[in-house]
Amino acid sequence: MISIKKTAVIGAGTMGAAIAQHFCTKGLDVTLLDVSEANLERGKRTIHQTLEDAKFRKIFKEDEVSAILGRLRCSTRMETLAECDLVVEAVFEDLKIKKKLFQESERFVSRNCILASNTSSFLITDIAEGLEYPERAVGVHYFFHAAKNKLVELIPGKNTSPAVLYRLWNFYTSCDKIPIRVKDV
């Protein structure tokens, strides 16, 4: 089984920043991708503030916070997805934008990269429509605050490969999450 070591999160808003933070705290290299530097700066500030709060509460030490932040890369370029094993889309709820992001992402990622959506509104089957490899598309729905809440829903679309679900189940379990498989409804 191919392990997941390099991740990316598309969308530096509240959920995207928290998902990126979670990956960074678990020792993963993370690229946070957004359309503007201003959005990325806001996302980085959100992560930094949350980690500072955790440091104040003695959850992390200063050197741990530095190491966590050191695993975060920010970019506005889709090309940075090239070496990712998992890309999680966490942009606002607009089906056309999500579909477009999946199709654009597919041009840059490897054949083994999983494309996941944090949608809470749309069918994964619909988001994956038009992909060359729809079997790698899946829903990964986090609950707020994504870096802290243990639950994560794994949502297979009509064409999602069982191997993708198995890989994600193992990945999230190893990242201290509790995966729950749910239907694409």
PDB file of C-alpha atoms in Angstrom:
ATOM      1  CA  MET A   1       0.000   0.000   0.000  1.00  0.00           C
ATOM      2  CA  ILE A   2       1.237   3.473  -0.850  1.00  0.00           C
ATOM      3  CA  SER A   3       1.637   5.592   2.242  1.00  0.00           C
ATOM      4  CA  ILE A   4       0.494   9.185   2.557  1.00  0.00           C
ATOM      5  CA  LYS A   5       3.372  11.487   3.413  1.00  0.00           C
ATOM      6  CA  LYS A   6       2.866  14.675   1.403  1.00  0.00           C
ATOM      7  CA  THR A   7      -0.451  16.428   1.593  1.00  0.00           C
ATOM      8  CA  ALA A   8      -2.046  19.570   0.267  1.00  0.00           C
ATOM      9  CA  VAL A   9      -5.094  21.528   1.276  1.00  0.00           C
ATOM     10  CA  ILE A  10      -6.795  23.768  -1.247  1.00  0.00           C
ATOM     11  CA  GLY A  11      -8.440  26.673   0.509  1.00  0.00           C
ATOM     12  CA  ALA A  12      -6.827  28.616   3.370  1.00  0.00           C
ATOM     13  CA  GLY A  13     -10.062  29.560   5.113  1.00  0.00           C
ATOM     14  CA  THR A  14     -11.171  28.363   8.529  1.00  0.00           C
ATOM     15  CA  MET A  15     -11.552  24.674   7.656  1.00  0.00           C
ATOM     16  CA  GLY A  16      -8.649  24.512   5.225  1.00  0.00           C
ATOM     17  CA  ALA A  17      -6.248  26.091   7.707  1.00  0.00           C
ATOM     18  CA  ALA A  18      -7.386  23.704  10.459  1.00  0.00           C
ATOM     19  CA  ILE A  19      -6.988  20.659   8.192  1.00  0.00           C
ATOM     20  CA  ALA A  20      -3.500  21.818   7.210  1.00  0.00           C
ATOM     21  CA  GLN A  21      -2.681  22.363  10.885  1.00  0.00           C
ATOM     22  CA  HIS A  22      -3.786  18.828  11.730  1.00  0.00           C
ATOM     23  CA  PHE A  23      -1.560  17.335   9.039  1.00  0.00           C
ATOM     24  CA  CYS A  24       1.404  19.443  10.179  1.00  0.00           C
ATOM     25  CA  THR A  25       0.963  18.362  13.813  1.00  0.00           C
ATOM     26  CA  LYS A  26       1.077  14.739  12.679  1.00  0.00           C
ATOM     27  CA  GLY A  27       4.483  15.231  11.061  1.00  0.00           C
ATOM     28  CA  LEU A  28       3.329  15.520   7.464  1.00  0.00           C
ATOM     29  CA  ASP A  29       4.604  17.955   4.866  1.00  0.00           C
ATOM     30  CA  VAL A  30       1.686  20.182   3.870  1.00  0.00           C
ATOM     31  CA  THR A  31       1.125  22.632   1.061  1.00  0.00           C
ATOM     32  CA  LEU A  32      -1.639  25.120   1.726  1.00  0.00           C
ATOM     33  CA  LEU A  33      -2.918  26.386  -1.622  1.00  0.00           C
ATOM     34  CA  ASP A  34      -5.159  29.364  -2.275  1.00  0.00           C
ATOM     35  CA  VAL A  35      -5.831  31.887  -5.033  1.00  0.00           C
ATOM     36  CA  SER A  36      -4.163  34.816  -3.266  1.00  0.00           C
ATOM     37  CA  GLU A  37      -1.250  35.598  -1.004  1.00  0.00           C
ATOM     38  CA  ALA A  38      -3.625  37.538   1.261  1.00  0.00           C
ATOM     39  CA  ASN A  39      -5.754  34.413   1.818  1.00  0.00           C
ATOM     40  CA  LEU A  40      -2.621  32.372   2.528  1.00  0.00           C
ATOM     41  CA  GLU A  41      -1.366  34.956   5.038  1.00  0.00           C
ATOM     42  CA  ARG A  42      -4.726  34.864   6.809  1.00  0.00           C
ATOM     43  CA  GLY A  43      -4.615  31.054   6.887  1.00  0.00           C
ATOM     44  CA  LYS A  44      -1.072  31.049   8.287  1.00  0.00           C
ATOM     45  CA  ARG A  45      -2.082  33.570  10.966  1.00  0.00           C
ATOM     46  CA  THR A  46      -5.018  31.367  11.944  1.00  0.00           C
ATOM     47  CA  ILE A  47      -2.753  28.323  12.298  1.00  0.00           C
ATOM     48  CA  HIS A  48      -0.127  30.298  14.190  1.00  0.00           C
ATOM     49  CA  GLN A  49      -2.708  31.704  16.627  1.00  0.00           C
ATOM     50  CA  THR A  50      -4.228  28.281  17.287  1.00  0.00           C
ATOM     51  CA  LEU A  51      -0.775  26.838  17.958  1.00  0.00           C
ATOM     52  CA  GLU A  52       0.091  29.772  20.228  1.00  0.00           C
ATOM     53  CA  ASP A  53      -3.094  29.049  22.189  1.00  0.00           C
ATOM     54  CA  ALA A  54      -2.068  25.386  22.416  1.00  0.00           C
ATOM     55  CA  LYS A  55       1.382  26.422  23.616  1.00  0.00           C
ATOM     56  CA  PHE A  56      -0.194  28.646  26.287  1.00  0.00           C
ATOM     57  CA  ARG A  57      -2.308  25.657  27.420  1.00  0.00           C
ATOM     58  CA  LYS A  58       0.888  23.535  27.498  1.00  0.00           C
ATOM     59  CA  ILE A  59      -0.261  21.193  24.716  1.00  0.00           C
ATOM     60  CA  PHE A  60       2.829  22.065  22.666  1.00  0.00           C
ATOM     61  CA  LYS A  61       6.233  23.466  23.558  1.00  0.00           C
ATOM     62  CA  GLU A  62       7.886  26.289  21.612  1.00  0.00           C
ATOM     63  CA  ASP A  63      10.165  23.920  19.677  1.00  0.00           C
ATOM     64  CA  GLU A  64       7.180  21.735  18.741  1.00  0.00           C
ATOM     65  CA  VAL A  65       5.270  24.752  17.425  1.00  0.00           C
ATOM     66  CA  SER A  66       8.317  25.747  15.366  1.00  0.00           C
ATOM     67  CA  ALA A  67       8.600  22.227  13.957  1.00  0.00           C
ATOM     68  CA  ILE A  68       4.877  22.123  13.109  1.00  0.00           C
ATOM     69  CA  LEU A  69       5.022  25.473  11.329  1.00  0.00           C
ATOM     70  CA  GLY A  70       8.184  24.355   9.554  1.00  0.00           C
ATOM     71  CA  ARG A  71       6.218  21.619   7.773  1.00  0.00           C
ATOM     72  CA  LEU A  72       3.807  24.126   6.216  1.00  0.00           C
ATOM     73  CA  ARG A  73       4.368  25.504   2.720  1.00  0.00           C
ATOM     74  CA  CYS A  74       2.055  28.023   1.087  1.00  0.00           C
ATOM     75  CA  SER A  75       1.458  28.524  -2.604  1.00  0.00           C
ATOM     76  CA  THR A  76      -0.860  30.016  -5.182  1.00  0.00           C
ATOM     77  CA  ARG A  77       0.389  27.607  -7.889  1.00  0.00           C
ATOM     78  CA  MET A  78      -1.338  24.317  -8.750  1.00  0.00           C
ATOM     79  CA  GLU A  79       2.033  22.899  -9.850  1.00  0.00           C
ATOM     80  CA  THR A  80       2.931  22.497  -6.160  1.00  0.00           C
ATOM     81  CA  LEU A  81       0.501  19.552  -5.996  1.00  0.00           C
ATOM     82  CA  ALA A  82       2.768  17.394  -8.155  1.00  0.00           C
ATOM     83  CA  GLU A  83       4.305  15.289  -5.388  1.00  0.00           C
ATOM     84  CA  CYS A  84       1.280  15.039  -3.100  1.00  0.00           C
ATOM     85  CA  ASP A  85      -0.226  11.752  -1.989  1.00  0.00           C
ATOM     86  CA  LEU A  86      -3.446  13.377  -0.761  1.00  0.00           C
ATOM     87  CA  VAL A  87      -5.095  16.651  -1.776  1.00  0.00           C
ATOM     88  CA  VAL A  88      -8.033  17.878   0.305  1.00  0.00           C
ATOM     89  CA  GLU A  89     -10.231  20.567  -1.216  1.00  0.00           C
ATOM     90  CA  ALA A  90     -11.748  22.863   1.425  1.00  0.00           C
ATOM     91  CA  VAL A  91     -13.143  25.819  -0.488  1.00  0.00           C
ATOM     92  CA  PHE A  92     -16.603  27.353  -0.092  1.00  0.00           C
ATOM     93  CA  GLU A  93     -19.632  25.350  -1.173  1.00  0.00           C
ATOM     94  CA  ASP A  94     -19.918  25.927  -4.924  1.00  0.00           C
ATOM     95  CA  LEU A  95     -20.255  22.781  -7.032  1.00  0.00           C
ATOM     96  CA  LYS A  96     -18.819  24.341 -10.215  1.00  0.00           C
ATOM     97  CA  ILE A  97     -15.726  25.554  -8.377  1.00  0.00           C
ATOM     98  CA  LYS A  98     -15.188  22.212  -6.634  1.00  0.00           C
ATOM     99  CA  LYS A  99     -15.514  20.287  -9.913  1.00  0.00           C
ATOM    100  CA  LYS A 100     -13.131  22.694 -11.625  1.00  0.00           C
ATOM    101  CA  LEU A 101     -10.581  22.346  -8.801  1.00  0.00           C
ATOM    102  CA  PHE A 102     -10.725  18.554  -8.994  1.00  0.00           C
ATOM    103  CA  GLN A 103     -10.246  18.613 -12.761  1.00  0.00           C
ATOM    104  CA  GLU A 104      -7.373  21.104 -12.525  1.00  0.00           C
ATOM    105  CA  SER A 105      -5.749  19.164  -9.683  1.00  0.00           C
ATOM    106  CA  GLU A 106      -5.875  15.979 -11.688  1.00  0.00           C
ATOM    107  CA  ARG A 107      -3.634  17.586 -14.314  1.00  0.00           C
ATOM    108  CA  PHE A 108      -0.833  18.073 -11.773  1.00  0.00           C
ATOM    109  CA  VAL A 109      -0.973  15.146  -9.338  1.00  0.00           C
ATOM    110  CA  SER A 110       0.389  11.645  -9.757  1.00  0.00           C
ATOM    111  CA  ARG A 111      -1.867   8.742 -10.707  1.00  0.00           C
ATOM    112  CA  ASN A 112      -1.799   7.485  -7.083  1.00  0.00           C
ATOM    113  CA  CYS A 113      -2.803  10.771  -5.470  1.00  0.00           C
ATOM    114  CA  ILE A 114      -6.165  10.796  -3.694  1.00  0.00           C
ATOM    115  CA  LEU A 115      -8.401  13.791  -4.386  1.00  0.00           C
ATOM    116  CA  ALA A 116     -10.703  14.522  -1.458  1.00  0.00           C
ATOM    117  CA  SER A 117     -13.412  17.085  -0.877  1.00  0.00           C
ATOM    118  CA  ASN A 118     -14.453  18.448   2.502  1.00  0.00           C
ATOM    119  CA  THR A 119     -17.906  19.234   1.102  1.00  0.00           C
ATOM    120  CA  SER A 120     -20.952  19.088   3.314  1.00  0.00           C
ATOM    121  CA  SER A 121     -23.415  19.920   0.541  1.00  0.00           C
ATOM    122  CA  PHE A 122     -22.641  18.022  -2.656  1.00  0.00           C
ATOM    123  CA  LEU A 123     -22.414  14.444  -3.832  1.00  0.00           C
ATOM    124  CA  ILE A 124     -18.864  13.193  -4.306  1.00  0.00           C
ATOM    125  CA  THR A 125     -20.114  11.466  -7.452  1.00  0.00           C
ATOM    126  CA  ASP A 126     -21.089  14.875  -8.861  1.00  0.00           C
ATOM    127  CA  ILE A 127     -17.789  16.519  -7.886  1.00  0.00           C
ATOM    128  CA  ALA A 128     -15.845  13.661  -9.512  1.00  0.00           C
ATOM    129  CA  GLU A 129     -17.842  13.860 -12.745  1.00  0.00           C
ATOM    130  CA  GLY A 130     -15.527  14.503 -15.671  1.00  0.00           C
ATOM    131  CA  LEU A 131     -12.369  13.237 -13.969  1.00  0.00           C
ATOM    132  CA  GLU A 132     -10.094  10.915 -15.885  1.00  0.00           C
ATOM    133  CA  TYR A 133      -9.727   8.768 -12.732  1.00  0.00           C
ATOM    134  CA  PRO A 134     -12.940   9.203 -10.681  1.00  0.00           C
ATOM    135  CA  GLU A 135     -12.064   6.143  -8.602  1.00  0.00           C
ATOM    136  CA  ARG A 136      -9.578   8.242  -6.609  1.00  0.00           C
ATOM    137  CA  ALA A 137     -12.139  10.919  -5.673  1.00  0.00           C
ATOM    138  CA  VAL A 138     -13.617  10.736  -2.193  1.00  0.00           C
ATOM    139  CA  GLY A 139     -15.244  12.888   0.427  1.00  0.00           C
ATOM    140  CA  VAL A 140     -13.352  13.571   3.633  1.00  0.00           C
ATOM    141  CA  HIS A 141     -15.663  15.642   5.802  1.00  0.00           C
ATOM    142  CA  TYR A 142     -14.088  17.167   8.889  1.00  0.00           C
ATOM    143  CA  PHE A 143     -15.966  18.583  11.828  1.00  0.00           C
ATOM    144  CA  PHE A 144     -15.026  21.931  13.345  1.00  0.00           C
ATOM    145  CA  HIS A 145     -12.327  22.421  14.677  1.00  0.00           C
ATOM    146  CA  ALA A 146     -10.683  20.081  12.177  1.00  0.00           C
ATOM    147  CA  ALA A 147      -7.313  20.009  13.967  1.00  0.00           C
ATOM    148  CA  LYS A 148      -8.947  19.077  17.266  1.00  0.00           C
ATOM    149  CA  ASN A 149     -12.127  17.113  16.526  1.00  0.00           C
ATOM    150  CA  LYS A 150     -11.406  13.396  16.247  1.00  0.00           C
ATOM    151  CA  LEU A 151     -14.229  12.505  13.843  1.00  0.00           C
ATOM    152  CA  VAL A 152     -13.832  12.496  10.081  1.00  0.00           C
ATOM    153  CA  GLU A 153     -16.382  11.142   7.614  1.00  0.00           C
ATOM    154  CA  LEU A 154     -15.125   9.129   4.650  1.00  0.00           C
ATOM    155  CA  ILE A 155     -17.597   9.422   1.789  1.00  0.00           C
ATOM    156  CA  PRO A 156     -17.166   7.221  -1.261  1.00  0.00           C
ATOM    157  CA  GLY A 157     -18.701   8.342  -4.522  1.00  0.00           C
ATOM    158  CA  LYS A 158     -20.275   5.926  -6.978  1.00  0.00           C
ATOM    159  CA  ASN A 159     -16.860   5.241  -8.560  1.00  0.00           C
ATOM    160  CA  THR A 160     -14.561   5.524  -5.535  1.00  0.00           C
ATOM    161  CA  SER A 161     -12.181   2.594  -5.303  1.00  0.00           C
ATOM    162  CA  PRO A 162     -12.373   0.425  -2.161  1.00  0.00           C
ATOM    163  CA  ALA A 163      -8.553   0.622  -2.095  1.00  0.00           C
ATOM    164  CA  VAL A 164      -8.772   4.419  -1.731  1.00  0.00           C
ATOM    165  CA  LEU A 165     -11.143   4.049   1.229  1.00  0.00           C
ATOM    166  CA  TYR A 166      -8.892   1.447   2.841  1.00  0.00           C
ATOM    167  CA  ARG A 167      -5.846   3.662   2.364  1.00  0.00           C
ATOM    168  CA  LEU A 168      -7.612   6.681   3.877  1.00  0.00           C
ATOM    169  CA  TRP A 169      -9.059   4.648   6.759  1.00  0.00           C
ATOM    170  CA  ASN A 170      -5.561   3.538   7.732  1.00  0.00           C
ATOM    171  CA  PHE A 171      -4.136   7.003   7.198  1.00  0.00           C
ATOM    172  CA  TYR A 172      -6.682   8.784   9.380  1.00  0.00           C
ATOM    173  CA  THR A 173      -6.483   6.142  12.068  1.00  0.00           C
ATOM    174  CA  SER A 174      -2.706   6.651  12.177  1.00  0.00           C
ATOM    175  CA  CYS A 175      -3.327  10.430  12.448  1.00  0.00           C
ATOM    176  CA  ASP A 176      -5.438   9.998  15.608  1.00  0.00           C
ATOM    177  CA  LYS A 177      -8.740  10.516  13.832  1.00  0.00           C
ATOM    178  CA  ILE A 178     -11.815   8.314  14.105  1.00  0.00           C
ATOM    179  CA  PRO A 179     -12.977   7.654  10.531  1.00  0.00           C
ATOM    180  CA  ILE A 180     -16.636   6.939   9.910  1.00  0.00           C
ATOM    181  CA  ARG A 181     -17.802   5.661   6.537  1.00  0.00           C
ATOM    182  CA  VAL A 182     -20.986   7.339   5.340  1.00  0.00           C
ATOM    183  CA  LYS A 183     -23.066   7.261   2.181  1.00  0.00           C
ATOM    184  CA  ASP A 184     -22.837   9.821  -0.621  1.00  0.00           C
ATOM    185  CA  VAL A 185     -26.120  11.597   0.127  1.00  0.00           C
TER     186      VAL A 185
END
